[in-house]
XYZ file of C-alpha atoms in Angstrom:
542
model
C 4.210 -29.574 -0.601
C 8.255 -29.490 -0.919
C 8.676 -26.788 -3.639
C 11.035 -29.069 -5.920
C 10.209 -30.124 -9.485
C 9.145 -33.875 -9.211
C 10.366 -35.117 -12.944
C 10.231 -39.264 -12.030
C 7.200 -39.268 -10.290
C 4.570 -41.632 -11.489
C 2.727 -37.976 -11.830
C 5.052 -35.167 -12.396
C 4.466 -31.618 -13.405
C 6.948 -29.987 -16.244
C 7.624 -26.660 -16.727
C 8.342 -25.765 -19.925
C 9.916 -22.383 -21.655
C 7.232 -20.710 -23.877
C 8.768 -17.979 -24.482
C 11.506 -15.020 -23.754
C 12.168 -10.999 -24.923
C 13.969 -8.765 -23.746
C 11.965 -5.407 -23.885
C 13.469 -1.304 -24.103
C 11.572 0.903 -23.829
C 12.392 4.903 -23.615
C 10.921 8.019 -21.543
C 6.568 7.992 -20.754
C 6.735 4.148 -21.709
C 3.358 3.211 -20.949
C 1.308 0.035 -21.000
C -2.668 -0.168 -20.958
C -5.072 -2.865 -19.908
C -3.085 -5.971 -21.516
C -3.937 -9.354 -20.494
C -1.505 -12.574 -19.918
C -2.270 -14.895 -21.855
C 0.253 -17.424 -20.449
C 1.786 -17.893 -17.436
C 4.317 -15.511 -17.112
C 7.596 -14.085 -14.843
C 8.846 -10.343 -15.551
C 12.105 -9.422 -14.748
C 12.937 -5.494 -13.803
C 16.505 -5.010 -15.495
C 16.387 -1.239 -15.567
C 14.126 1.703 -14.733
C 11.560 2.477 -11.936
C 7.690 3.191 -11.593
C 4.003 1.595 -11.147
C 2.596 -1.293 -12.111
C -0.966 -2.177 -12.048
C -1.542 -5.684 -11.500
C -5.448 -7.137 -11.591
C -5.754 -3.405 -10.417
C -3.780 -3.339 -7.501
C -1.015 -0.939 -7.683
C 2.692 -1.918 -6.684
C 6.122 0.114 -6.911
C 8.761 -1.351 -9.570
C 12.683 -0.713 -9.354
C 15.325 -2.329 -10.560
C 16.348 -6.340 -9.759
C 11.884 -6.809 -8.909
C 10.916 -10.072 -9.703
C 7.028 -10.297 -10.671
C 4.635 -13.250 -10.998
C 2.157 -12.727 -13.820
C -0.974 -15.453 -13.653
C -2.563 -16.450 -16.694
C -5.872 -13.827 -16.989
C -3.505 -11.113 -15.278
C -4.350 -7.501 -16.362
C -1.748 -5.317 -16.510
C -1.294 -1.397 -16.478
C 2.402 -0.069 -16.222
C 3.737 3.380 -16.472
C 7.745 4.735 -15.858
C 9.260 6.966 -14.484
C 12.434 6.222 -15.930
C 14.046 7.386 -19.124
C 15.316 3.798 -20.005
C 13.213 1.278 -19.133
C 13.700 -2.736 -19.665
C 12.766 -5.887 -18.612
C 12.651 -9.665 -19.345
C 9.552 -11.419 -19.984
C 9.655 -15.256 -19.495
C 6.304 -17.068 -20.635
C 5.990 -21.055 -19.317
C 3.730 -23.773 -20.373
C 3.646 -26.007 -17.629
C 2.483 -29.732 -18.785
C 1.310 -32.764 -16.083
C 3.132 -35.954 -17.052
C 1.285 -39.256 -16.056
C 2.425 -42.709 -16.087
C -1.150 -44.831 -16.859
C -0.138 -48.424 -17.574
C 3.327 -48.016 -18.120
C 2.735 -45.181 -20.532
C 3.313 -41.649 -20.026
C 0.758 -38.934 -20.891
C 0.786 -35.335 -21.110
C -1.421 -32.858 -20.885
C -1.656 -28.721 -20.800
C -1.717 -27.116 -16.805
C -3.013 -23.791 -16.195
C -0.560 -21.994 -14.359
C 2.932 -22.711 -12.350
C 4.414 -25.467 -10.948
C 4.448 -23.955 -7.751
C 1.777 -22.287 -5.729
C 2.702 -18.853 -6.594
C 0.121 -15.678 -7.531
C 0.229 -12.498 -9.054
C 2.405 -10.047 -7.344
C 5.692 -9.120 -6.269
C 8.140 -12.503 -5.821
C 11.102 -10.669 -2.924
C 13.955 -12.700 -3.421
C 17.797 -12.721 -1.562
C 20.444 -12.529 -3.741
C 18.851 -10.236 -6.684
C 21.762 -9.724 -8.738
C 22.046 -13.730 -8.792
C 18.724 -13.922 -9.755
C 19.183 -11.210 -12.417
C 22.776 -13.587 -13.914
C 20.619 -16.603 -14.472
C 17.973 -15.074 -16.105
C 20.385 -13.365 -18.103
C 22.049 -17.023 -18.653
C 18.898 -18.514 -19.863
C 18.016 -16.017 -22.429
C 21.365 -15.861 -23.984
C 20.930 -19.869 -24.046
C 17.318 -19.118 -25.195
C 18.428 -17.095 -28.026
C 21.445 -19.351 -29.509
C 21.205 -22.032 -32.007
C 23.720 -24.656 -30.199
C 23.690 -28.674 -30.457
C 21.124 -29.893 -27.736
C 19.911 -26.646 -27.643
C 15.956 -27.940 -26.416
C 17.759 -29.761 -23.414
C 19.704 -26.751 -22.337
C 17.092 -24.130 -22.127
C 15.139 -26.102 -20.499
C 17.176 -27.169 -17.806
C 18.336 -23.595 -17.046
C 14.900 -22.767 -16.562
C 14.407 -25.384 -13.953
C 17.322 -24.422 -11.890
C 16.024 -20.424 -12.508
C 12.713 -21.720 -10.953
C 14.550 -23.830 -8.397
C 17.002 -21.269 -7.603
C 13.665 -18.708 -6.988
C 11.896 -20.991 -4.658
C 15.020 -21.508 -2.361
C 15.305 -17.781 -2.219
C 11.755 -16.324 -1.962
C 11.456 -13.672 1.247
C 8.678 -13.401 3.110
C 6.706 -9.593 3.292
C 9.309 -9.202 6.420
C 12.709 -10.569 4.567
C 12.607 -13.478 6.316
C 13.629 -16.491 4.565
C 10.551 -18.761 3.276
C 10.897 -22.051 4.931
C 9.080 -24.829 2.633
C 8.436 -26.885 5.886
C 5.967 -23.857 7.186
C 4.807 -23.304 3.488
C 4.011 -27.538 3.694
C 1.041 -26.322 6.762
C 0.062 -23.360 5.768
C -0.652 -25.476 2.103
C -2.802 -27.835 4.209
C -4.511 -24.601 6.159
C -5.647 -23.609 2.969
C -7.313 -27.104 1.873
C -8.894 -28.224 4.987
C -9.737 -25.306 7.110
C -13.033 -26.487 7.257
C -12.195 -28.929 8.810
C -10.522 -29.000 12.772
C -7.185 -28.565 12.556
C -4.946 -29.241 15.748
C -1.170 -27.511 15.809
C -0.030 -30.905 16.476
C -0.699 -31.852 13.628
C 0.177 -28.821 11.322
C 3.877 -28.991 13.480
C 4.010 -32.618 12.235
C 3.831 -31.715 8.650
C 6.100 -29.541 9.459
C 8.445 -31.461 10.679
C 9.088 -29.435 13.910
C 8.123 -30.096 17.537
C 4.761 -28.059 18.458
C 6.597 -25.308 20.151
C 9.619 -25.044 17.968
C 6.652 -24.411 15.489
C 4.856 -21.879 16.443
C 8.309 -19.663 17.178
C 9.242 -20.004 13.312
C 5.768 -19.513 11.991
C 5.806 -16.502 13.733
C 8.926 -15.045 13.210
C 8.272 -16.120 9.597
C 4.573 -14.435 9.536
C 4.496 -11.798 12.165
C 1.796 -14.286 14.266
C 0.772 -17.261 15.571
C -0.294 -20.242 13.364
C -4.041 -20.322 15.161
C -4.016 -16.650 13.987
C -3.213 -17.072 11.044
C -5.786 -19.722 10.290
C -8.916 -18.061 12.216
C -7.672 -15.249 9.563
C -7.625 -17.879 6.735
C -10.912 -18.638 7.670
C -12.174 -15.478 7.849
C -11.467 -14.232 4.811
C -13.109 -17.353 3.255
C -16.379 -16.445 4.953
C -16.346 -12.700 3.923
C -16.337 -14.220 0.192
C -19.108 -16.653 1.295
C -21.089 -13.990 3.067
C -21.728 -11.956 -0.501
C -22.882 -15.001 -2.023
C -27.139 -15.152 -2.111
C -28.780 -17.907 -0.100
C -25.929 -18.796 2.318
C -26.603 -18.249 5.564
C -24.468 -17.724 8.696
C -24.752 -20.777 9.724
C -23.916 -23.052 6.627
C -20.806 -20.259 6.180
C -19.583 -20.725 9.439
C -19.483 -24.413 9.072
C -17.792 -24.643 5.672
C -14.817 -22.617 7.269
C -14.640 -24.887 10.049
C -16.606 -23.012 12.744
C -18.715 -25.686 14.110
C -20.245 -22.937 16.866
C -21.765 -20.174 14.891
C -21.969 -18.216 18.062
C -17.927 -18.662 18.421
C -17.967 -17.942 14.636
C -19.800 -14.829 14.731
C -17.366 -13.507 17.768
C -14.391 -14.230 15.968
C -15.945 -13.001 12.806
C -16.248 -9.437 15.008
C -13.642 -9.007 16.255
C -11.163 -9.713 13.048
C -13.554 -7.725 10.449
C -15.112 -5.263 13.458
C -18.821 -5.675 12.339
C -20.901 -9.054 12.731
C -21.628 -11.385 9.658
C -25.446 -9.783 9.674
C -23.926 -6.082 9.274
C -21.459 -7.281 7.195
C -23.987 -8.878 4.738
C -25.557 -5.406 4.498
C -23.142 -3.175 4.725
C -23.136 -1.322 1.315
C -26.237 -0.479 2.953
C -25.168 1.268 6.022
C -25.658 4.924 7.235
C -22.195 5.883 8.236
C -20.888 8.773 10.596
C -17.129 9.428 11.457
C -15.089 10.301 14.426
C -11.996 11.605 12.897
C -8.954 14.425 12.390
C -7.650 12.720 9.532
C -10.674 13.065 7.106
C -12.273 9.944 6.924
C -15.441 11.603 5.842
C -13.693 12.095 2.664
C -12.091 8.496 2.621
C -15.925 7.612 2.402
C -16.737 10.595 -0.394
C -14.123 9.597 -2.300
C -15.838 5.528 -2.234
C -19.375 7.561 -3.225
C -20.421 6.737 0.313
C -21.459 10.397 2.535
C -21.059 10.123 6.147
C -24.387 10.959 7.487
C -22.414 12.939 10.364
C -19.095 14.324 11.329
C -17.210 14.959 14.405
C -13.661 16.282 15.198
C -13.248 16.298 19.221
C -9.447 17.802 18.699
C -10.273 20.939 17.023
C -7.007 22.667 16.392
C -8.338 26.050 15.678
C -8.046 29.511 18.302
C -11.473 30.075 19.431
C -11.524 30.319 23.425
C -12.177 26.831 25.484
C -16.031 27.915 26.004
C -16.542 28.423 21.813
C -14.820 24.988 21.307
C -17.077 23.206 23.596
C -20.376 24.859 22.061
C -19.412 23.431 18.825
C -17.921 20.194 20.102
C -21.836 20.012 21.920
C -23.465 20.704 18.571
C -21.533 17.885 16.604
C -22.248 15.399 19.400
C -25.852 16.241 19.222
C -25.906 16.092 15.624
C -24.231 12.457 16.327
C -26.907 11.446 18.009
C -29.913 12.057 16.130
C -28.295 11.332 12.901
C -28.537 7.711 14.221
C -25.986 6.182 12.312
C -25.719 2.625 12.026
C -21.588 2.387 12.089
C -19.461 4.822 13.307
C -15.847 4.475 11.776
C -13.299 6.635 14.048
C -9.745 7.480 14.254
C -7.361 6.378 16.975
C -7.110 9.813 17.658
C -10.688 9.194 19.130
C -10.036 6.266 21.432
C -10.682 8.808 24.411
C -14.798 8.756 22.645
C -14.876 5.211 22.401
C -17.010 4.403 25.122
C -19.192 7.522 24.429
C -19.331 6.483 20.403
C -20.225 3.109 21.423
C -23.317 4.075 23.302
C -24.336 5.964 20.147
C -23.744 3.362 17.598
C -21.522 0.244 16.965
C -17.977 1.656 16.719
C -15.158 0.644 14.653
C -11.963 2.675 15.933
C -8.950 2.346 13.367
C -5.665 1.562 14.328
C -2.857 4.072 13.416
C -0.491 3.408 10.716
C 1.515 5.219 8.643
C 0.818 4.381 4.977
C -2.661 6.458 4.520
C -3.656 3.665 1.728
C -4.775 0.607 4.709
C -7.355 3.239 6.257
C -8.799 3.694 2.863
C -8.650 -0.023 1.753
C -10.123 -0.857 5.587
C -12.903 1.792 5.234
C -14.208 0.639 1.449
C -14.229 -3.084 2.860
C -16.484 -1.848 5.872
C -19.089 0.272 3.341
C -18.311 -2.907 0.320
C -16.709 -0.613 -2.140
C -13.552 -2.700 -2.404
C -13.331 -2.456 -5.974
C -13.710 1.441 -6.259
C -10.553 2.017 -3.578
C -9.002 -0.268 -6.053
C -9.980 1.883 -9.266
C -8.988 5.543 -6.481
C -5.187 3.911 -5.655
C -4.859 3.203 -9.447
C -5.745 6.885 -10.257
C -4.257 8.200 -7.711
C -0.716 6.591 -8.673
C -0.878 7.597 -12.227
C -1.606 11.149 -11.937
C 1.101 11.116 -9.304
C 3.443 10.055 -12.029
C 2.685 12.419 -14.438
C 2.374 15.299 -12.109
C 5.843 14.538 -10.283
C 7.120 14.501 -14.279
C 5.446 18.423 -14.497
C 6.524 19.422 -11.625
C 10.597 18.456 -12.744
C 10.213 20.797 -15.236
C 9.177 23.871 -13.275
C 11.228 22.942 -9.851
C 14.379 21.048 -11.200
C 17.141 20.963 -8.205
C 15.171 23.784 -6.458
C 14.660 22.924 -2.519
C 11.317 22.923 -0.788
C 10.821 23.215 2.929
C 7.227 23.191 4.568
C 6.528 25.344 7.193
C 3.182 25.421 10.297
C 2.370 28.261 11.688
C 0.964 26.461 14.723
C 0.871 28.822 17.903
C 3.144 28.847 20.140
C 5.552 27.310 17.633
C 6.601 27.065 14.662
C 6.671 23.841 12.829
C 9.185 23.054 10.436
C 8.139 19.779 8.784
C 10.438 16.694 8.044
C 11.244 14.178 5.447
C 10.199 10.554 7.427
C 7.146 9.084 8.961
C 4.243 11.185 7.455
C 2.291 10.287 4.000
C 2.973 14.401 3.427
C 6.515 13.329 3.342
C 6.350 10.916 1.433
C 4.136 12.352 -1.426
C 6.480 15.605 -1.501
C 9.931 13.727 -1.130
C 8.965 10.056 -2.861
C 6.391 10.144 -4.696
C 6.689 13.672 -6.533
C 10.304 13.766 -6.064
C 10.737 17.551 -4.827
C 14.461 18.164 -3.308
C 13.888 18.377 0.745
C 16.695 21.541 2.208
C 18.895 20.829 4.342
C 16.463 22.326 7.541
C 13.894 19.713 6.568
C 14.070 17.456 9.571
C 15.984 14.333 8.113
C 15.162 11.922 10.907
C 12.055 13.810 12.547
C 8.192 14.007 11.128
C 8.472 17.801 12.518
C 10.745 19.980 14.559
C 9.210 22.826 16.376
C 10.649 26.330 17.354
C 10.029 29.503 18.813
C 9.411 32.295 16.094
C 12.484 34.043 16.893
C 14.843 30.889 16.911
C 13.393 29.594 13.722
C 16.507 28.378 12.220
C 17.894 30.184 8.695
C 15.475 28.967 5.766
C 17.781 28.432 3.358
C 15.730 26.597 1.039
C 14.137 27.869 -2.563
C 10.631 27.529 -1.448
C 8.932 28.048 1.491
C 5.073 25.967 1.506
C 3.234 28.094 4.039
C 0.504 26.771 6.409
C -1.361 29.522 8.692
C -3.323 26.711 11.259
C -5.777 29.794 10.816
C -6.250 33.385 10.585
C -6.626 33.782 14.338
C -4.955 36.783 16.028
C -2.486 34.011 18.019
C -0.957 32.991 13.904
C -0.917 36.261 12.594
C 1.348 37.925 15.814
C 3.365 34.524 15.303
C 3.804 34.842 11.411
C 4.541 38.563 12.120
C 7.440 37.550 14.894
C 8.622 35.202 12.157
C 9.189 37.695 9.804
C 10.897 39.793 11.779
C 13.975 37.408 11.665
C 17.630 37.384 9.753
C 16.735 33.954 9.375
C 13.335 34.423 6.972
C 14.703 37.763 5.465
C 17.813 36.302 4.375
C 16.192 33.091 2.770
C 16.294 32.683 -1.030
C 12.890 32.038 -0.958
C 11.869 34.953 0.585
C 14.220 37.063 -1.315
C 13.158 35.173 -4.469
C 9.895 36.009 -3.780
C 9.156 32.220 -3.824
C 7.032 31.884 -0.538
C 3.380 30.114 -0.993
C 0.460 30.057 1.371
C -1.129 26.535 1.161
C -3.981 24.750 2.872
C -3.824 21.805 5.586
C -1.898 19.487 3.475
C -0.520 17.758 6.626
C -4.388 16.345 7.064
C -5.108 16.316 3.345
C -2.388 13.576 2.928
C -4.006 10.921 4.627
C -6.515 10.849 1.759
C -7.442 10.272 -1.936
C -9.035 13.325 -2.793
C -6.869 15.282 -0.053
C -3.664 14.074 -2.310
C -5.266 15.006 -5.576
C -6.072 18.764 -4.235
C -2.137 18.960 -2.995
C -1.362 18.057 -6.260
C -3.498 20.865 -7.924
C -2.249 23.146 -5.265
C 1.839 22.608 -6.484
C 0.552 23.038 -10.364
C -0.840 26.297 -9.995
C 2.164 27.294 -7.631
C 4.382 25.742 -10.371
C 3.129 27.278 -13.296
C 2.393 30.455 -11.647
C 6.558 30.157 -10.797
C 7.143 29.441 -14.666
C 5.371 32.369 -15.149
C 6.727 34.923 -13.439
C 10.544 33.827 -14.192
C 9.457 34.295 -18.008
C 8.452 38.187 -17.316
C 11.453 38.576 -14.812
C 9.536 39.108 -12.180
C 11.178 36.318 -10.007
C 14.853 36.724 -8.857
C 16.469 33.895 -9.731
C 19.704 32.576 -7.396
């Protein structure tokens, strides 16, 4: 499908303006499970925060386009003092010709194939003039005034689908969107490349270059993934087995179906069937023990084979010894592990099927990855909305007690110690982002950490200093000690401000939901307990 608007067809589908405000809002604006009734495009003129879409949480800012489905639930709250928008409601209408008459009747939802979400568009502040355009038209009383509207909002609509992005800014190419429209309504049947490149318009190998530059991989991966997540919806339906799934998503083999089914989703379609089910143990540094608390699932067994603590080599291996063994006779039927733990693998494999996570940055697609493997999709849903709101309104308390006052987080982590930065860590980007604390200037700017000897430790010149001992081991202590000794930590406001706060791991905590929430409770009690000691003069302020 060509995204243009067909008007002379002998069937034709007509978009048709509905509706159009222009909404202000001021500071805490907040929105609570309201439902689209329409079709319906918002328009971010001013302000920034989260908006809850069909419970999936996305960022707003300025210039964002969104698409709003009819049956859309929405949840919004700002962070902004000002915060406005343009809604833009459609009726979209099918226009037949049946014996040289035209009729008309009501379609439920766009012209084009677009869903809820985000819409990433080139050109915003074009975008942003048109829609501007077509609500001053919308609102005027001029001659012709139906036809005008009207044909502003096709060009809008036009002028959208020439200039969607895909999820990597590349340009959407209709001629790849044409296949991928046909993947979607025959992938039960066989599909040959050939033949998607032909609807495409492209020669086969000119094809597969753009589709994956355009979609970050090849078109038989994209459909096998297609397919795949067809069957996972199939496989939680009752009375379908694995053989009439693997058909109806055009797996003719269901041996071949139930291999490619493995190794995309990382269990087989009988585990995955059962999988709320499961007894679960972990392999993990990063907490995903708690990822699966957090989902009301409790790993059955725990094990950390990079224990960061001081005890001597012959301690760490008696305990390492008593996990494994624990491991073992917990007889798990998953184990869900860490990349950290790809040295195990072969070792958790012998215990129990082993699922090892890839690394990534954003601590959300481990949690999201972990509720699909235990079927608790929906409650990581309901944890990220949480999460994001009390972010919000803690990062709006904690303003008030830190205003322009730097932060720096510091490891003690023998033989160094750690200064942490501003990039490439979910830490980070809670403190820096999310909460919006002021980094000083000896936060790392283009590092996740920098690490130096006690008495080199550059001069803290920061406000606060966030303290982490890695424990209270002799080894930290003598290091904290050396530390102190320093111009550089006894000529730093925060030291002199008595502003210097011993916190727990929050470089592991970060990775997860309830992790998050406890840093969170950590920096109110450090923040009020700040307020309060300011009040009674207790705290030098520079």
């Amino acid at each position: 499908m060509n995204e243009q608007l067909p008007f002379i067809a002998e069937t034709s589908t007509l978009p048709l303006l509905s509706s159009m405000c222009r909404v202000r809002r001021g500071e805490n604006f907040r929105v609570h499970g309201m439902t689209v009734s329409r079709p319906m495009l918002c328009l971010i003129l001013q302000g920034e925060g989260i908006l809850v879409l069909n419970d999936e949480v996305h960022t707003a800012h300025t210039n964002q386009l969104f698409v709003l489905e009819k049956g859309t639930t929405i949840e919004a709250a700002s962070r902004s003092e000002i915060t406005e928008c343009i809604l833009l409601s459609i009726n979209t209408v099918s226009l037949q010709k049946v014996r040289g008459e035209w009729t008309m009747a009501s379609e439920p939802g766009l012209p084009f194939q677009w869903s809820t979400g985000p819409m990433p568009v080139r050109h915003e502040q074009q975008m942003v003039s048109r829609f501007e355009q077509l609500y001053t038209a919308y609102q005027g009383v001029q001659q012709e005034h139906f036809i005008n509207i009207h044909t502003q909002l096709h060009e809008l609509l036009q002028y959208i689908s020439e200039s969607r992005l895909e999820v990597n800014q590349e340009k959407v190419d209709p001629a790849l969107e044409r296949s991928i429209m046909y993947m979607h309504r025959h992938m039960g049947e066989g599909i040959s490349m050939d033949h998607l490149a032909k609807i495409a318009g492209l020669t086969p190998s000119s094809y597969s270059r753009s589709f994956k530059k355009a979609k970050d991989m090849s078109p038989t991966d994209y459909l096998n993934r297609l397919r795949i997540d067809e069957a996972k919806k199939q496989l939680q339906q009752e009375h379908r087995s694995i053989k009439d799934v693997a058909e109806s998503v055009g797996y003719g083999n269901e041996y071949y179906f139930n291999r490619k089914f493995k190794q995309a989703v990382g269990i087989a379609p009988s585990v995955y069937i059962k999988r709320d089910q499961l007894r679960i143990a972990t392999a993990s540094i990063l907490g995903l023990e708690n990822h699966l608390s957090s989902l009301g699932v409790e790993a059955i067994a725990s094990i950390n084979g990079f224990n960061d603590q001081e005890p001597s080599e012959s301690e760490q291996q008696r305990e390492l010894t008593l996990q494994w063994n624990k491991l073992r006779q917990s007889r798990p039927d998953l184990i869900i592990a860490d990349s950290y733990h790809a040295p195990y693998y072969d070792k958790l494999k012998s215990i129990a099927p082993t699922i090892l996570l890839e690394h990534v940055q954003d601590w959300k697609q481990h949690h999201v990855r972990i509720a699909e493997l235990v079927g608790r999709e929906k409650q990581a849903l309901a944890n990220l909305k949480q999460l994001a709101f009390r972010t919000l309104d803690v990062a709006r308390r904690l303003q008030q007690f830190f205003d322009h006052e730097r932060v720096t987080l510091v490891e003690v982590k023998p033989p160094m110690i750690r200064l942490q930065g501003t990039i490439n860590h979910p830490l980070s980007h809670l403190l820096y982002n999310e909460l919006m604390l002021k980094p000083a200037q000896i936060a790392p700017p283009e590092h996740q950490w920098v690490d130096y000897p006690a008495e080199r430790i550059p001069l803290l010149d920061t406000d606060h200093l966030f303290i982490h001992r890695l424990s209270m081991h002799p080894a930290s202590e003598k290091l904290l000690r050396r530390m102190k000794q320093t111009s550089s930590w006894n000529r730093s406001p925060a030291v002199l401000g008595g502003n210097v706060h011993d916190i727990s791991s929050w470089l592991t905590k970060s990775w997860t939901p309830s992790g998050r929430h406890q840093i969170m409770d950590e920096l109110v009690h450090i923040a009020e307990q700040h307020a309060a000691l300011s009040q009674t003069g207790l705290i030098v302020q520079f």
